[in-house]
mmCIF file of C-alpha atoms in Angstrom:
data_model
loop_
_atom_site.group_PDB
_atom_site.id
_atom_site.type_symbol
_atom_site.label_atom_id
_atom_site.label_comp_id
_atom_site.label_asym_id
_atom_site.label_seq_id
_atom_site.Cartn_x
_atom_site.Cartn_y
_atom_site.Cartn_z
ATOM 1 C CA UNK A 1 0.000 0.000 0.000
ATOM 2 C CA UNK A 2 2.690 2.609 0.869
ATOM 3 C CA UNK A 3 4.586 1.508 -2.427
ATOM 4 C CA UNK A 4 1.403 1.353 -4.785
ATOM 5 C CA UNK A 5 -0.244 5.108 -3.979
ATOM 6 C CA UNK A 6 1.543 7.763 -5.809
ATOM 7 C CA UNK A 7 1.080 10.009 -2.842
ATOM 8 C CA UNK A 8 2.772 7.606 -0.544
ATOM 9 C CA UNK A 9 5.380 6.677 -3.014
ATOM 10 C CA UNK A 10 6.274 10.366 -3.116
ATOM 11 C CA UNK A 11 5.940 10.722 1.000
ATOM 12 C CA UNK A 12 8.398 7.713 1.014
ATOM 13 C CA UNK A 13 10.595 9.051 -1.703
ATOM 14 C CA UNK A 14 10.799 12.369 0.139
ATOM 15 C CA UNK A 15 11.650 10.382 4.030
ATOM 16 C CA UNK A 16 14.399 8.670 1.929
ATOM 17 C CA UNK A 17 15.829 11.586 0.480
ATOM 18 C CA UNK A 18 16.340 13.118 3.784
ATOM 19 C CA UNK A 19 17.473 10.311 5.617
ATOM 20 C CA UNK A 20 20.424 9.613 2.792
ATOM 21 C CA UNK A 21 20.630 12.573 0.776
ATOM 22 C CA UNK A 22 18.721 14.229 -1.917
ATOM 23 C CA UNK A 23 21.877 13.763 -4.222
ATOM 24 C CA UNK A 24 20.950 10.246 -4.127
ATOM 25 C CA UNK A 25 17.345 11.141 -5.183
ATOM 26 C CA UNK A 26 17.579 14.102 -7.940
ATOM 27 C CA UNK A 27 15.905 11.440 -10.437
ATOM 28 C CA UNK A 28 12.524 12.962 -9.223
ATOM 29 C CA UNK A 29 11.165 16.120 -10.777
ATOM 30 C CA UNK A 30 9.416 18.684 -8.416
ATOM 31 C CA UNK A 31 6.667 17.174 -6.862
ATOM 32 C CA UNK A 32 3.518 18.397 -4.644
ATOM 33 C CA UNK A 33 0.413 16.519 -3.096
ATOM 34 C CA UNK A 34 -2.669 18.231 -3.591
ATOM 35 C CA UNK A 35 -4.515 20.363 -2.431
ATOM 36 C CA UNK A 36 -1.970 20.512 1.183
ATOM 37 C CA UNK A 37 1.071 21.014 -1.225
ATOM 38 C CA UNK A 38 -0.936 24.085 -2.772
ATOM 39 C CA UNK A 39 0.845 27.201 -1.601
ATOM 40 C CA UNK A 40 4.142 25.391 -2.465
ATOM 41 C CA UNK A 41 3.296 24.651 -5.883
ATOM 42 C CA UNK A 42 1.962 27.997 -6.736
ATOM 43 C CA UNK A 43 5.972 29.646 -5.754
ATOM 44 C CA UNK A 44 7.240 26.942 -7.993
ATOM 45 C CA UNK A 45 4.726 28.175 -10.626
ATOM 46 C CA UNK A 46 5.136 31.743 -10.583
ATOM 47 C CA UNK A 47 8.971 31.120 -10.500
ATOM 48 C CA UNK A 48 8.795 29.128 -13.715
ATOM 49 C CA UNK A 49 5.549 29.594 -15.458
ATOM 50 C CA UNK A 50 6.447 28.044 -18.492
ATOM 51 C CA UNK A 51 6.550 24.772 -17.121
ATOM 52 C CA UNK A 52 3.848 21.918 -17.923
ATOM 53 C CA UNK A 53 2.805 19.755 -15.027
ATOM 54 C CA UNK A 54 1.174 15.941 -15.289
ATOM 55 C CA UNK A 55 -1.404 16.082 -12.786
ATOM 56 C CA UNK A 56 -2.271 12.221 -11.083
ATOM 57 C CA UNK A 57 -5.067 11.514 -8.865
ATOM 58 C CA UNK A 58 -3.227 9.563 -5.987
ATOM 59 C CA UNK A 59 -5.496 6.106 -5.768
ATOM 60 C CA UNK A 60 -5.872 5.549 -9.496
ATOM 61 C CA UNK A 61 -4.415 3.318 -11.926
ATOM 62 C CA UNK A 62 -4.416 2.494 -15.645
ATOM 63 C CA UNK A 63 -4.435 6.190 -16.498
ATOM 64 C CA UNK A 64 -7.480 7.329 -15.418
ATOM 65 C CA UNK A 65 -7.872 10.595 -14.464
ATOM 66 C CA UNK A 66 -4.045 12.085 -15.895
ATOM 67 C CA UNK A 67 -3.871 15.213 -17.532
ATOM 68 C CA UNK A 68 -1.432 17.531 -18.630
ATOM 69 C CA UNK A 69 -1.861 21.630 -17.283
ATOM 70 C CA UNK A 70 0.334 24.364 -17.748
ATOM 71 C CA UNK A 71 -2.166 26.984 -16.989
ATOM 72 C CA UNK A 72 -2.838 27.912 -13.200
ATOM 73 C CA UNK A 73 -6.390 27.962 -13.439
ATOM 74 C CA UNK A 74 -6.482 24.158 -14.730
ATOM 75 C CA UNK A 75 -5.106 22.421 -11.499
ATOM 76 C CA UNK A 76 -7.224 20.962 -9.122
ATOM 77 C CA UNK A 77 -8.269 22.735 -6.310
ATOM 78 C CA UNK A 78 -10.086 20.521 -3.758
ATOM 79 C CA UNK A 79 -9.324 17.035 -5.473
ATOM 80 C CA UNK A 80 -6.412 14.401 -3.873
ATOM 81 C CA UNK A 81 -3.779 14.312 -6.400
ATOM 82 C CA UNK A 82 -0.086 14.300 -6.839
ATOM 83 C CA UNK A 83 1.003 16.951 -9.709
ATOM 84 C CA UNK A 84 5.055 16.742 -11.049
ATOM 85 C CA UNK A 85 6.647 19.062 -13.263
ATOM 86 C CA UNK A 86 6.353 17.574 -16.597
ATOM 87 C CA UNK A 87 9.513 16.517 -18.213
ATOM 88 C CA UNK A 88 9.318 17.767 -21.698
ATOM 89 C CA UNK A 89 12.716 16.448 -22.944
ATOM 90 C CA UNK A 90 11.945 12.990 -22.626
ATOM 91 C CA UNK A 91 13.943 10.014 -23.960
ATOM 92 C CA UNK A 92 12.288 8.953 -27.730
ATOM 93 C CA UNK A 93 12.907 5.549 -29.019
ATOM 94 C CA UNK A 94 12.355 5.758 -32.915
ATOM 95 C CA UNK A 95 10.227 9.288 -31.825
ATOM 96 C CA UNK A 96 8.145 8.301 -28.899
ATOM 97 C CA UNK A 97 7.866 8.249 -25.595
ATOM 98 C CA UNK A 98 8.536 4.918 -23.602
ATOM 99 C CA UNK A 99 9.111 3.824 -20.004
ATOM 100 C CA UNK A 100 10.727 0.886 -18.372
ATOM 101 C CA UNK A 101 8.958 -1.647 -15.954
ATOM 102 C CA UNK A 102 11.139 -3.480 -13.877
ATOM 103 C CA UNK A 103 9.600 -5.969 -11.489
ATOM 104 C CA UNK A 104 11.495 -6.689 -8.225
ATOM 105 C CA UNK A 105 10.682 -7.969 -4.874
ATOM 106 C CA UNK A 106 10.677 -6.245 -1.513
ATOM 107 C CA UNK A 107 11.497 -8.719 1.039
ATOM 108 C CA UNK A 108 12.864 -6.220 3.698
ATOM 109 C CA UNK A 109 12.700 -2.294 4.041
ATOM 110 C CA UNK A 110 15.794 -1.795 6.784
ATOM 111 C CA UNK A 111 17.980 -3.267 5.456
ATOM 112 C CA UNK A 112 16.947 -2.921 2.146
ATOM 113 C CA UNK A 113 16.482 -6.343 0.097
ATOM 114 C CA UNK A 114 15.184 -6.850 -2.840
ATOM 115 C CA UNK A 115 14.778 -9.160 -6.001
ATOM 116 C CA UNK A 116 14.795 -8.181 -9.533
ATOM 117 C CA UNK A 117 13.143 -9.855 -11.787
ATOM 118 C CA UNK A 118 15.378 -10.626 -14.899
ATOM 119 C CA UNK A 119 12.840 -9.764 -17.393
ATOM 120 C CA UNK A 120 11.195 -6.309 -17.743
ATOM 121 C CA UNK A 121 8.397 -4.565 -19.615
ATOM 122 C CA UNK A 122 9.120 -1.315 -22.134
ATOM 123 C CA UNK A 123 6.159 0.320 -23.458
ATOM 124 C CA UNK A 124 5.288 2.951 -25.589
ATOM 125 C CA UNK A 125 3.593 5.780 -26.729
ATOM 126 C CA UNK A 126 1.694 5.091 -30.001
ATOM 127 C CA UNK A 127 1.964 8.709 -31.177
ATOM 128 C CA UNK A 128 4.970 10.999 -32.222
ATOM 129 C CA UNK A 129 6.272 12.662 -29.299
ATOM 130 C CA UNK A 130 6.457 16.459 -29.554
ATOM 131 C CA UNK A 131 6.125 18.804 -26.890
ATOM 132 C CA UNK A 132 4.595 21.596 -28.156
ATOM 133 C CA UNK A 133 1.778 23.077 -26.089
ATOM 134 C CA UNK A 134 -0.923 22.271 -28.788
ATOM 135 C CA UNK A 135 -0.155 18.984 -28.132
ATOM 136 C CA UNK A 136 -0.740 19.021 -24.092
ATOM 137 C CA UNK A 137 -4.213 17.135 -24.367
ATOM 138 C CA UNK A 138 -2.789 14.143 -26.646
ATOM 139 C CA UNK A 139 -2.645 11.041 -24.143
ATOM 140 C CA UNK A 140 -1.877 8.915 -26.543
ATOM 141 C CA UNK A 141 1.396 11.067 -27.491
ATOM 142 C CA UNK A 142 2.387 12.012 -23.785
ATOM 143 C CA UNK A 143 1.407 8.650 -21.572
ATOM 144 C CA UNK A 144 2.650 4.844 -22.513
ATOM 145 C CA UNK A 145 -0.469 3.554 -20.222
ATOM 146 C CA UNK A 146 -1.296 0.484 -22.469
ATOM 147 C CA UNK A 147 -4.938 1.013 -21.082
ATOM 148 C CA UNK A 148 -4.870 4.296 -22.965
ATOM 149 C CA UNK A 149 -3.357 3.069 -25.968
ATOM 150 C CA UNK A 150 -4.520 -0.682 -26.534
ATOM 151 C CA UNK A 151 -7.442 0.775 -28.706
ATOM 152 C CA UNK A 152 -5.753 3.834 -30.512
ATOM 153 C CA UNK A 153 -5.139 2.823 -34.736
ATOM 154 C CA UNK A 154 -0.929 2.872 -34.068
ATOM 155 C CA UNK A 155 -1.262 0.275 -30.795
ATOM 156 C CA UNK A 156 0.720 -3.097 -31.576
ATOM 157 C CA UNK A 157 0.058 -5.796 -29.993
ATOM 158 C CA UNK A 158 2.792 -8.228 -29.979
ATOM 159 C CA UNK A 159 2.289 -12.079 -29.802
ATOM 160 C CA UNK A 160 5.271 -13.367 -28.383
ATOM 161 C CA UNK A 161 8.469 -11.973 -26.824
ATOM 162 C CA UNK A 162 9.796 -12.134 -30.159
ATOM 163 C CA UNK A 163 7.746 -9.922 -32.037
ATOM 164 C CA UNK A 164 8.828 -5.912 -32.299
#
């Protein structure tokens, strides 16, 4: 549970970070739980308002609810979410956004065991990544959910670990 909620996750992410460094933990963009993390994100905003943020609702999965803002006025105001500055100069493989599952095991927090499995999931966007602001409402450019993309015209399927 405190591993699975994006919220959490983050609240875990940030106990880490101070316990061992946040050198350690600079893989994370700026990240605020909403609505508590309000005032926070609105310095961040006015510091750098031409930054897009991917906003997540904290207890959902398969893409639901995910949307892309850059304007003030379009982030949630009373709703339990977790909101990160969008990274806009993603990694493309052959022009499109991907990300990496890997699937380990946590058998033990302190110390810290775990157990990777030696097989791992890519998937990817079915749409030609660009960043351009136009673009902002485009799921199928901007997230790799396979939920979101499994019924878009590009989505490929493939049949065995073999196929590309």
């Amino acid at each position: 549970y405190e591993m699975t909620r994006k919220d959490l996750m983050y609240l875990n992410l940030q106990k880490m970070a101070w316990r061992h460094g946040s050198q350690h933990f600079d893989f994370a963009p700026p990240t605020f739980i909403l609505p508590q993390d309000f005032d926070k994100l609105r310095s961040m905003f006015i510091r750098d308002r031409i930054a897009s943020w991917i906003v997540k609702p904290c207890s959902s999965s398969q893409g639901k609810g995910i949307f892309l803002v850059s304007n003030w006025n379009d982030f949630p105001r009373t709703e339990k979410c977790l909101t990160s500055r969008y990274i806009k100069d993603a990694f493309l493989v052959d022009g499109k956004k991907f990300d990496l599952r890997v699937y380990v095991c946590i058998t033990c927090i302190d110390p810290l065991r775990i157990f990777v499995y030696p097989d791992g999931l890519a998937r990817f966007a079915v749409e030609d990544y660009d960043a351009s602001e136009d673009t902002m409402a485009n799921l199928h450019m901007h997230l790799t959910n396979y939920s979101i993309n499994k019924k878009h015209a590009n989505f490929h399927q493939p049949q065995t670990m073999d196929d590309d």
